[in-house]
Tab-separated table of C-alpha atoms in Angstrom:
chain	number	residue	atom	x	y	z
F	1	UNK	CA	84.785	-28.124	-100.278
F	2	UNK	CA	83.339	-27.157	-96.952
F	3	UNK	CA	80.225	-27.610	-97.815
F	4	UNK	CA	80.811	-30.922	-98.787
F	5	UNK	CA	82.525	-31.880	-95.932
F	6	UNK	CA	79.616	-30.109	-94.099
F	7	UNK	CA	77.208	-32.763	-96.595
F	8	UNK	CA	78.992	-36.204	-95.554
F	9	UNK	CA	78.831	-35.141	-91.686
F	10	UNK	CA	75.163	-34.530	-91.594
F	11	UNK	CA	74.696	-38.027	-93.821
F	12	UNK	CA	76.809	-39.451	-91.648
F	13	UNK	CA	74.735	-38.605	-88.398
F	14	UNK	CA	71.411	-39.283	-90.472
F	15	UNK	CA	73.047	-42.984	-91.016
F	16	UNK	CA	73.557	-43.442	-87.070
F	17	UNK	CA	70.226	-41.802	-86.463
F	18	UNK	CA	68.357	-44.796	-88.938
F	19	UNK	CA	70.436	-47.385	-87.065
F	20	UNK	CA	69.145	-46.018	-83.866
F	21	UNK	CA	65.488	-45.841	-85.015
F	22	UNK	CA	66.084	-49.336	-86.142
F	23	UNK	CA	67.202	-50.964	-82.879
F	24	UNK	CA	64.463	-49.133	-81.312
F	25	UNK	CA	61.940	-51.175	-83.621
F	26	UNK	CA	63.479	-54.057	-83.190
F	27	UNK	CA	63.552	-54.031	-79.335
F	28	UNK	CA	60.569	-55.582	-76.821
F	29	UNK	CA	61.351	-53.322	-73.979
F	30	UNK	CA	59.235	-50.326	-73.936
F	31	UNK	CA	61.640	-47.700	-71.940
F	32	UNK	CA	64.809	-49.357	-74.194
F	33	UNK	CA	62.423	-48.461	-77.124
F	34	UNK	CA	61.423	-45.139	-75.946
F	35	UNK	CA	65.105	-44.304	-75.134
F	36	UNK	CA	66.184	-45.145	-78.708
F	37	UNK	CA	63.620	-43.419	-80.440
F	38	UNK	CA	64.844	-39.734	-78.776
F	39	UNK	CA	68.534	-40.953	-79.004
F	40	UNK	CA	67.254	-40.778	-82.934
F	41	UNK	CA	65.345	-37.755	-82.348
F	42	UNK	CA	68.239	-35.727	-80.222
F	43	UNK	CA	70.620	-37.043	-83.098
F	44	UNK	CA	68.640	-35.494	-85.897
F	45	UNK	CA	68.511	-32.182	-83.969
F	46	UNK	CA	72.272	-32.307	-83.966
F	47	UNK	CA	72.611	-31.708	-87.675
F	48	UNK	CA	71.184	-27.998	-87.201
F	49	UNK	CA	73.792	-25.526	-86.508
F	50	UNK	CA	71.511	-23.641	-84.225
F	51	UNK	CA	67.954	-25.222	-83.405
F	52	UNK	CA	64.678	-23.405	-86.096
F	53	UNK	CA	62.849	-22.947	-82.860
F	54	UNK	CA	65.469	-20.579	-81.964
F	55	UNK	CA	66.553	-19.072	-85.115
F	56	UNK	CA	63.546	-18.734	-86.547
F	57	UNK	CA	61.151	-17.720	-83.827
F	58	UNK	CA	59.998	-14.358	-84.252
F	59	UNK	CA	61.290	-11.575	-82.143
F	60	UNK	CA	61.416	-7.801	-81.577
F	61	UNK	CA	62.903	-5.968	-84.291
F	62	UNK	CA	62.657	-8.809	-86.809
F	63	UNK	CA	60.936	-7.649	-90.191
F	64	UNK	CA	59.089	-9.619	-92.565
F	65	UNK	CA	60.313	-7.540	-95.855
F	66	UNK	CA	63.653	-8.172	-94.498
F	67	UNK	CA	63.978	-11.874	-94.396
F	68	UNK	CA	65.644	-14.222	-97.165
F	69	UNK	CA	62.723	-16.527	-98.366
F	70	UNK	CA	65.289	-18.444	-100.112
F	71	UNK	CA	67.796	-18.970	-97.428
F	72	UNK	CA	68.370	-22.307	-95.267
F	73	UNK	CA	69.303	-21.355	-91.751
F	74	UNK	CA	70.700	-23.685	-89.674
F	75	UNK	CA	71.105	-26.170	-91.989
F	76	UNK	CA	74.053	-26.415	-94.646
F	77	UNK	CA	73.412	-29.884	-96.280
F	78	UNK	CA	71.395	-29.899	-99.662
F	79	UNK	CA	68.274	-30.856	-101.099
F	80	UNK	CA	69.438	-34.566	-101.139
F	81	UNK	CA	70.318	-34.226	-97.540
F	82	UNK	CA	67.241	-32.715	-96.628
F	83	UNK	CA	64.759	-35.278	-97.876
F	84	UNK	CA	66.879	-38.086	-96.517
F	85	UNK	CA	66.196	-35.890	-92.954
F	86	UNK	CA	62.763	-35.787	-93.621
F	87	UNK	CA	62.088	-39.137	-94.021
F	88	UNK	CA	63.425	-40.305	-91.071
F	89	UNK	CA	61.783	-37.820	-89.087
F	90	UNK	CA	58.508	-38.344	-90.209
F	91	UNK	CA	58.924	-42.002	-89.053
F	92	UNK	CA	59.762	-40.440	-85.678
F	93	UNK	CA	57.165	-38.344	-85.737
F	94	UNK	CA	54.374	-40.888	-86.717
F	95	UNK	CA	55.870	-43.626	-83.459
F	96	UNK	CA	55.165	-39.732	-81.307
F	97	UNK	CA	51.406	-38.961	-82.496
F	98	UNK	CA	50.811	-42.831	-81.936
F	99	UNK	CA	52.195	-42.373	-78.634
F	100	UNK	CA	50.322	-39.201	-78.039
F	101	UNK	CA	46.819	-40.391	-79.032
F	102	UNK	CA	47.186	-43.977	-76.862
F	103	UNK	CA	47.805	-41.341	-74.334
F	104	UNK	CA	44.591	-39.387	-75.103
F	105	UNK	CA	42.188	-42.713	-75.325
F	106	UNK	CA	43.328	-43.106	-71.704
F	107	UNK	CA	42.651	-39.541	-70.369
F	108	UNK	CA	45.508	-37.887	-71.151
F	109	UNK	CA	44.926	-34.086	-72.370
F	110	UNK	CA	47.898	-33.562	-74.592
F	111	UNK	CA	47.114	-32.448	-77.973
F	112	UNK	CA	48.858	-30.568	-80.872
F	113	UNK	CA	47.571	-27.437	-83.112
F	114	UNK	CA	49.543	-26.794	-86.304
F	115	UNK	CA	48.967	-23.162	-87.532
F	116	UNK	CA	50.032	-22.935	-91.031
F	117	UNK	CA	50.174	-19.063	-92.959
F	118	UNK	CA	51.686	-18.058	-96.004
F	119	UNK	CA	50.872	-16.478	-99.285
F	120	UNK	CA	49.296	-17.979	-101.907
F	121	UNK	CA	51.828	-20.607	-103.401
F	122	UNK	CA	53.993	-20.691	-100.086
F	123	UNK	CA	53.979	-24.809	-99.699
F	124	UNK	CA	50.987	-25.420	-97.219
F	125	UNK	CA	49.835	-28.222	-98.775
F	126	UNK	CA	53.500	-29.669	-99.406
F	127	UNK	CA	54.445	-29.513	-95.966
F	128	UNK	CA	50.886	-31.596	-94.841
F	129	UNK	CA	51.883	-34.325	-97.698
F	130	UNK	CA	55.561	-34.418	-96.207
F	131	UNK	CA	55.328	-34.287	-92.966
F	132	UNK	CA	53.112	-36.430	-92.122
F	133	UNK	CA	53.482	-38.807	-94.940
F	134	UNK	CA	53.930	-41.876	-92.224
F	135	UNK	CA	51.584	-40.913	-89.435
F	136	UNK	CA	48.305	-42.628	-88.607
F	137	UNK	CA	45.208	-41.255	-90.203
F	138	UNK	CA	43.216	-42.066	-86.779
F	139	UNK	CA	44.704	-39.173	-84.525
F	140	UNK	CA	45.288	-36.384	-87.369
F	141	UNK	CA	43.072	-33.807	-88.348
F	142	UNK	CA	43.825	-31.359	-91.102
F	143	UNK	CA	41.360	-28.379	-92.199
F	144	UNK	CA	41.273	-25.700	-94.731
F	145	UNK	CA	40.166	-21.821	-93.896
F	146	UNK	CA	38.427	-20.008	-96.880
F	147	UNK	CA	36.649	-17.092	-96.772
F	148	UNK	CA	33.399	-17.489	-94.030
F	149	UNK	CA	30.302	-19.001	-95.969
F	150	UNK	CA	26.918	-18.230	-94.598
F	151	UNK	CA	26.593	-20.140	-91.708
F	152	UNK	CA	29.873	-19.113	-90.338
F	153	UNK	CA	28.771	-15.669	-90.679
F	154	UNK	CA	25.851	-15.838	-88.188
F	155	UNK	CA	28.452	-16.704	-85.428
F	156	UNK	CA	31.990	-14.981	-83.265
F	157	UNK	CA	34.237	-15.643	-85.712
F	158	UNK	CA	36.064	-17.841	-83.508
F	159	UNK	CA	33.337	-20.336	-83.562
F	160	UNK	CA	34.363	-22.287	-86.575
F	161	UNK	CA	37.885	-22.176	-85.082
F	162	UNK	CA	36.759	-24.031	-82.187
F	163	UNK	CA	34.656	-26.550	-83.851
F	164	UNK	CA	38.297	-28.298	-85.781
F	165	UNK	CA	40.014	-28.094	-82.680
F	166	UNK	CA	42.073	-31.410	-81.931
F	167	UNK	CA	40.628	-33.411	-79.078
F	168	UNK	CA	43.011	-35.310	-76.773
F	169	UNK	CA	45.543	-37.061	-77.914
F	170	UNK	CA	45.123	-35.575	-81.690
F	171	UNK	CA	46.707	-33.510	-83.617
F	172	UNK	CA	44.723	-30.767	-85.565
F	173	UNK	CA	46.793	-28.854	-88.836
F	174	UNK	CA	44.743	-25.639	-89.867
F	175	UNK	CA	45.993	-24.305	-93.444
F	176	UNK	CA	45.138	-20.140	-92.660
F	177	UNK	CA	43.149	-19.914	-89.444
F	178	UNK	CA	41.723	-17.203	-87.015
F	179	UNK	CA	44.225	-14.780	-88.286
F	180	UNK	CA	42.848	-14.787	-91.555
F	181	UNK	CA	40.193	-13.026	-89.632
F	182	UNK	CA	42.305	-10.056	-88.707
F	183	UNK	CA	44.689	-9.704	-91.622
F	184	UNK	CA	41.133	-9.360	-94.459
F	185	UNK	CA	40.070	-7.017	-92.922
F	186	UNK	CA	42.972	-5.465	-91.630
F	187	UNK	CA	44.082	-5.047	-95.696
F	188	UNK	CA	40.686	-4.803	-97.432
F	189	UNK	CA	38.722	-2.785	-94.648
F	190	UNK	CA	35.491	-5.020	-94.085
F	191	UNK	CA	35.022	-4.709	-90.799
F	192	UNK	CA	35.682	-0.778	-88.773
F	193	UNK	CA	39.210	-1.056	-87.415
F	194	UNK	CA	38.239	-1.032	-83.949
F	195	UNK	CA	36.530	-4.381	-84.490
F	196	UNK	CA	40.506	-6.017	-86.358
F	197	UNK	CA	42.135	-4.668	-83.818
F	198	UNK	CA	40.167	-5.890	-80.857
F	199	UNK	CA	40.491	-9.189	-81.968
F	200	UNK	CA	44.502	-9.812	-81.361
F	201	UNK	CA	43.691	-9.385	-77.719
F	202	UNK	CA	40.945	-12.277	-78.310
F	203	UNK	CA	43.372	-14.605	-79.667
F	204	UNK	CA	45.987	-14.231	-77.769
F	205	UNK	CA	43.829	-15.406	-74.784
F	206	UNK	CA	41.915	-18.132	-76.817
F	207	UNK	CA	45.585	-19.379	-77.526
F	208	UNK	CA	46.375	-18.606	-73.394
F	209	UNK	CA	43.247	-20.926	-72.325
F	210	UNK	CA	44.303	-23.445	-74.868
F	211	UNK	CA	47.810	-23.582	-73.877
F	212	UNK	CA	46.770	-23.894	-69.918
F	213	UNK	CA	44.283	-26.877	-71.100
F	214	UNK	CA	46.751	-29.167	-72.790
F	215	UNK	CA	46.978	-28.018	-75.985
F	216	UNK	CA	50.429	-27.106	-77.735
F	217	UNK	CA	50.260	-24.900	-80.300
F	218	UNK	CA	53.189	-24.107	-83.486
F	219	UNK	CA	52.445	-21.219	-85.950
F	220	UNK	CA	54.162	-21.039	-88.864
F	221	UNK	CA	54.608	-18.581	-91.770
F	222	UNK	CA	55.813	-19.451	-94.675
F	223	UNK	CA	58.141	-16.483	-95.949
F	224	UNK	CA	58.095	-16.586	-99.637
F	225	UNK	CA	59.501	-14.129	-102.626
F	226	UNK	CA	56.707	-12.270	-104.581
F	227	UNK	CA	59.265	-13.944	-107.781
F	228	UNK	CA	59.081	-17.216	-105.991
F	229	UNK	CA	54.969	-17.097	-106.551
F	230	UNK	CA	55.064	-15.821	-109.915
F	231	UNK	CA	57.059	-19.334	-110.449
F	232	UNK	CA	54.564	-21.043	-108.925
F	233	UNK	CA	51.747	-19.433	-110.628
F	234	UNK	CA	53.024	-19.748	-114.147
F	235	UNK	CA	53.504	-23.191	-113.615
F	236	UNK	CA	49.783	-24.056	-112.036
F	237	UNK	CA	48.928	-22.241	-115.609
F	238	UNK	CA	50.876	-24.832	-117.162
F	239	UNK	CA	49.823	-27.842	-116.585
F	240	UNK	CA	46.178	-28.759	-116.661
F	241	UNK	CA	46.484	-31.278	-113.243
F	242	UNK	CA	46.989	-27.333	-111.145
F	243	UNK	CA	44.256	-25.622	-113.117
F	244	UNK	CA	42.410	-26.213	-110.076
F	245	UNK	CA	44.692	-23.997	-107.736
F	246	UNK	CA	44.784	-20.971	-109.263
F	247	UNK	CA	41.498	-18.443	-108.535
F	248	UNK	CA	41.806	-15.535	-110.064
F	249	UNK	CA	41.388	-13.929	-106.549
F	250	UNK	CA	45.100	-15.429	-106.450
F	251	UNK	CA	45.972	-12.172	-107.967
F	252	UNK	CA	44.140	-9.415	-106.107
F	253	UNK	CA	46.077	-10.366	-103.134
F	254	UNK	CA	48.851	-9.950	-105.085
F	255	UNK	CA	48.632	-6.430	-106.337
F	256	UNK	CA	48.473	-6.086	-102.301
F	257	UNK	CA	51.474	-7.649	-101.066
F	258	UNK	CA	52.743	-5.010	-99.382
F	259	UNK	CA	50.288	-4.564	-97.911
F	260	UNK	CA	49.902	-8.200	-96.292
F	261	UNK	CA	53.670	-8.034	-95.137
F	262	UNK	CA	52.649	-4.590	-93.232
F	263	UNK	CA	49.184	-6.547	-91.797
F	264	UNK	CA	51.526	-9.836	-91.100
F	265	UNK	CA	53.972	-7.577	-89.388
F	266	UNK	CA	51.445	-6.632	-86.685
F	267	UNK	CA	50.265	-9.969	-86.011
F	268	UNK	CA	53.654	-11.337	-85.211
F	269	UNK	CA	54.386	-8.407	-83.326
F	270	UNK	CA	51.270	-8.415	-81.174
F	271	UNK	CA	50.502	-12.328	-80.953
F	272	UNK	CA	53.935	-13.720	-80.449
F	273	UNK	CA	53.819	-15.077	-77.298
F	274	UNK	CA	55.677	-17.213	-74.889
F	275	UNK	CA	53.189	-19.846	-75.199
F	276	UNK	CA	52.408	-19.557	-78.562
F	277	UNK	CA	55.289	-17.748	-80.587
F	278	UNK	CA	55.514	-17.144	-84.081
F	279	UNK	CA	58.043	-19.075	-86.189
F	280	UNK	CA	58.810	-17.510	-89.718
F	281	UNK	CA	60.324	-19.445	-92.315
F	282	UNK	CA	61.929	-19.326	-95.328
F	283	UNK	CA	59.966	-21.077	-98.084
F	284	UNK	CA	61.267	-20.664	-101.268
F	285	UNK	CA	63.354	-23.927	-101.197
F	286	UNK	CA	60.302	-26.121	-100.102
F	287	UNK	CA	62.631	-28.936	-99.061
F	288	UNK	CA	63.845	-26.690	-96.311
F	289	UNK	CA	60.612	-25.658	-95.204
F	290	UNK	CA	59.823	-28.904	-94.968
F	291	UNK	CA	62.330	-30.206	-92.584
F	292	UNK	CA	61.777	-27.197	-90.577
F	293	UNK	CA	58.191	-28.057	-89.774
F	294	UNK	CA	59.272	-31.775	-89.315
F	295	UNK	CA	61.988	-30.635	-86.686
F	296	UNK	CA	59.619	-28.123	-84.987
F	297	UNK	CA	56.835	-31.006	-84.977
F	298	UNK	CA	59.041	-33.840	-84.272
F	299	UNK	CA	60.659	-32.123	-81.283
F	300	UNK	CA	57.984	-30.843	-79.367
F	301	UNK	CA	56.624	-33.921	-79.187
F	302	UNK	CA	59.211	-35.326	-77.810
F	303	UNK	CA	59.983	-32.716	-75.221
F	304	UNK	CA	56.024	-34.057	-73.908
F	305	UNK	CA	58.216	-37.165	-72.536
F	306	UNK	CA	55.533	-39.419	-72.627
F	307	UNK	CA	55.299	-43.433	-72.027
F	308	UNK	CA	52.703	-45.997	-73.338
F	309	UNK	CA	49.466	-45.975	-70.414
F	310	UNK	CA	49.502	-49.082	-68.457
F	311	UNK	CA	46.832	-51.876	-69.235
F	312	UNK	CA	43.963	-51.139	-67.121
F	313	UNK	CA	42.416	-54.545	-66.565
F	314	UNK	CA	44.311	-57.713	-64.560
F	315	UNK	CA	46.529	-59.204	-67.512
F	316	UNK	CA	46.388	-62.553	-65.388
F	317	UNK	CA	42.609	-62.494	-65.330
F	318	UNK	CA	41.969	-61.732	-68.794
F	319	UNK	CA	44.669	-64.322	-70.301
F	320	UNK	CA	42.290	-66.649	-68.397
F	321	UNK	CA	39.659	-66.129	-69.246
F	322	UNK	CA	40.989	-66.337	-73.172
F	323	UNK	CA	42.289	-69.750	-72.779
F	324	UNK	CA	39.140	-70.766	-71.149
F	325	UNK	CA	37.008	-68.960	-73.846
């Protein structure tokens, strides 16, 4: 019964949030417009019991092994309730990154870098296609980390990192990243240890300098069961349209889960930072991972409190010179 009631409230407050998205479409003032959109923005936020950036942000004393991958926290509404959230706050998200890269043609340095992590089978790919299901292509770049091929090999191993970097005004979403390069070889041993370990010193100041330029920066990992993948294995073995995700390699990281959890351990507890902290969440109920992301994404882009840039030519002069075209 409480949970019901618990249901109909957030609906309820999803219902006024659409009507306030709404009148912010339909208005022609830009600050009446802008004011409206994070009236719909704060409103969605409301429905959390306690905001993901706080409950879920990684802190001292918090163990991987020890988290629920298949718990919602903060959030007591269902699946239903969920993707209603996340559809409206992908359409707030989109009118942000449109904001954010008019803002960039014109000088502006803001950007965003989404760090995605998880086990094989976590929902990377899920959370890209929900997400941002409504932004702009123009302004969003998404990569892919695999292993190093050849040509990555002959450079720092930061190199390729920088190349897919977002430039101003974009937003860049890396599925595994430069902490793939300290968690291999942390678990496999192919580099000497002193060369790993070095390397979460590196980071955390590549993430520093990117931070002080501009650049925001979310990392997320996805906490998921070792039953939770065996699901989503079996089923990628079950229907011929997944054949192509599984790799048998899939399974050698497997037999080492514990393993990764011990290596993941030690990067959250040595590259958490105050300008780039770790946020670890549950992903065995996708939906819920979803909307996490989406709330983490949607709100720190709103917290940039930016405004459309002026026109930078005389409007007079240039409606003129149209009519006299």
């Amino acid at each position: 019964m409480a949970k019901d009631k618990r249901s109909k409230a957030i609906r309820k407050t999803i219902r006024k949030a659409q009507d306030s998205t709404s009148a912010a479409n339909r208005s022609t003032q830009i600050a009446e417009r802008l004011a409206l959109a994070a009236k719909s923005s704060e409103m969605l936020s409301s429905v959390w019991t306690l905001p993901p950036a706080q409950l879920l942000r990684f802190h001292s004393g918090m163990l991987l092994t020890e988290l629920d991958a298949g718990a919602t926290p903060g959030f007591e509404g269902d699946q239903d309730d969920g993707e209603r959230f996340n559809q409206l706050s992908a359409g707030e998200i989109a009118r942000y990154q449109r904001l954010m890269y008019a803002n960039g043609v014109h000088g502006d340095h803001r950007r965003l870098l989404i760090i995605l992590q998880g086990m094989d089978a976590s929902g990377k790919g899920g959370i890209v296609r929900h997400v941002f299901s409504q932004v702009d292509p123009m302004g969003i770049h998404y990569h892919g980390f695999g292993a190093p091929d050849a040509e990555e090999q002959k450079h720092h191993y930061l190199w390729r990192i920088r190349r897919e970097l977002p430039s101003r005004g974009w937003i860049s979403i890396f599925d595994r990243s430069q902490y793939e390069d300290i968690v291999m070889p942390h678990v496999y041993g192919t580099f000497p240890e002193e060369v790993w370990q070095a390397r979460y010193a590196e980071v955390n100041e590549f993430e520093r300098n990117l931070v002080a330029s501009g650049c925001s920066i979310i990392k997320i990992f996805l906490v998921s069961s070792k039953e939770a993948q065996r699901r989503h294995f079996i089923d990628r073995l079950d229907d011929p349209r997944k054949y192509w995700k599984f790799d048998a390699s899939d399974l050698d990281a497997r037999d080492r889960w514990d393993d990764y959890m011990q290596a993941w351990q030690d990067v959250f507890e040595r590259t958490s930072t105050s300008y780039a902290p770790w946020f670890l969440v549950p992903a065995d109920k996708r939906w819920y991972s979803r909307i996490v992301v989406s709330e983490l994404l949607r709100t720190t882009m709103k917290n940039m409190n930016m405004t459309w840039p002026p026109l930078d030519v005389d409007r007079a002069e240039t409606l003129r010179r149209l009519d006299a075209a």
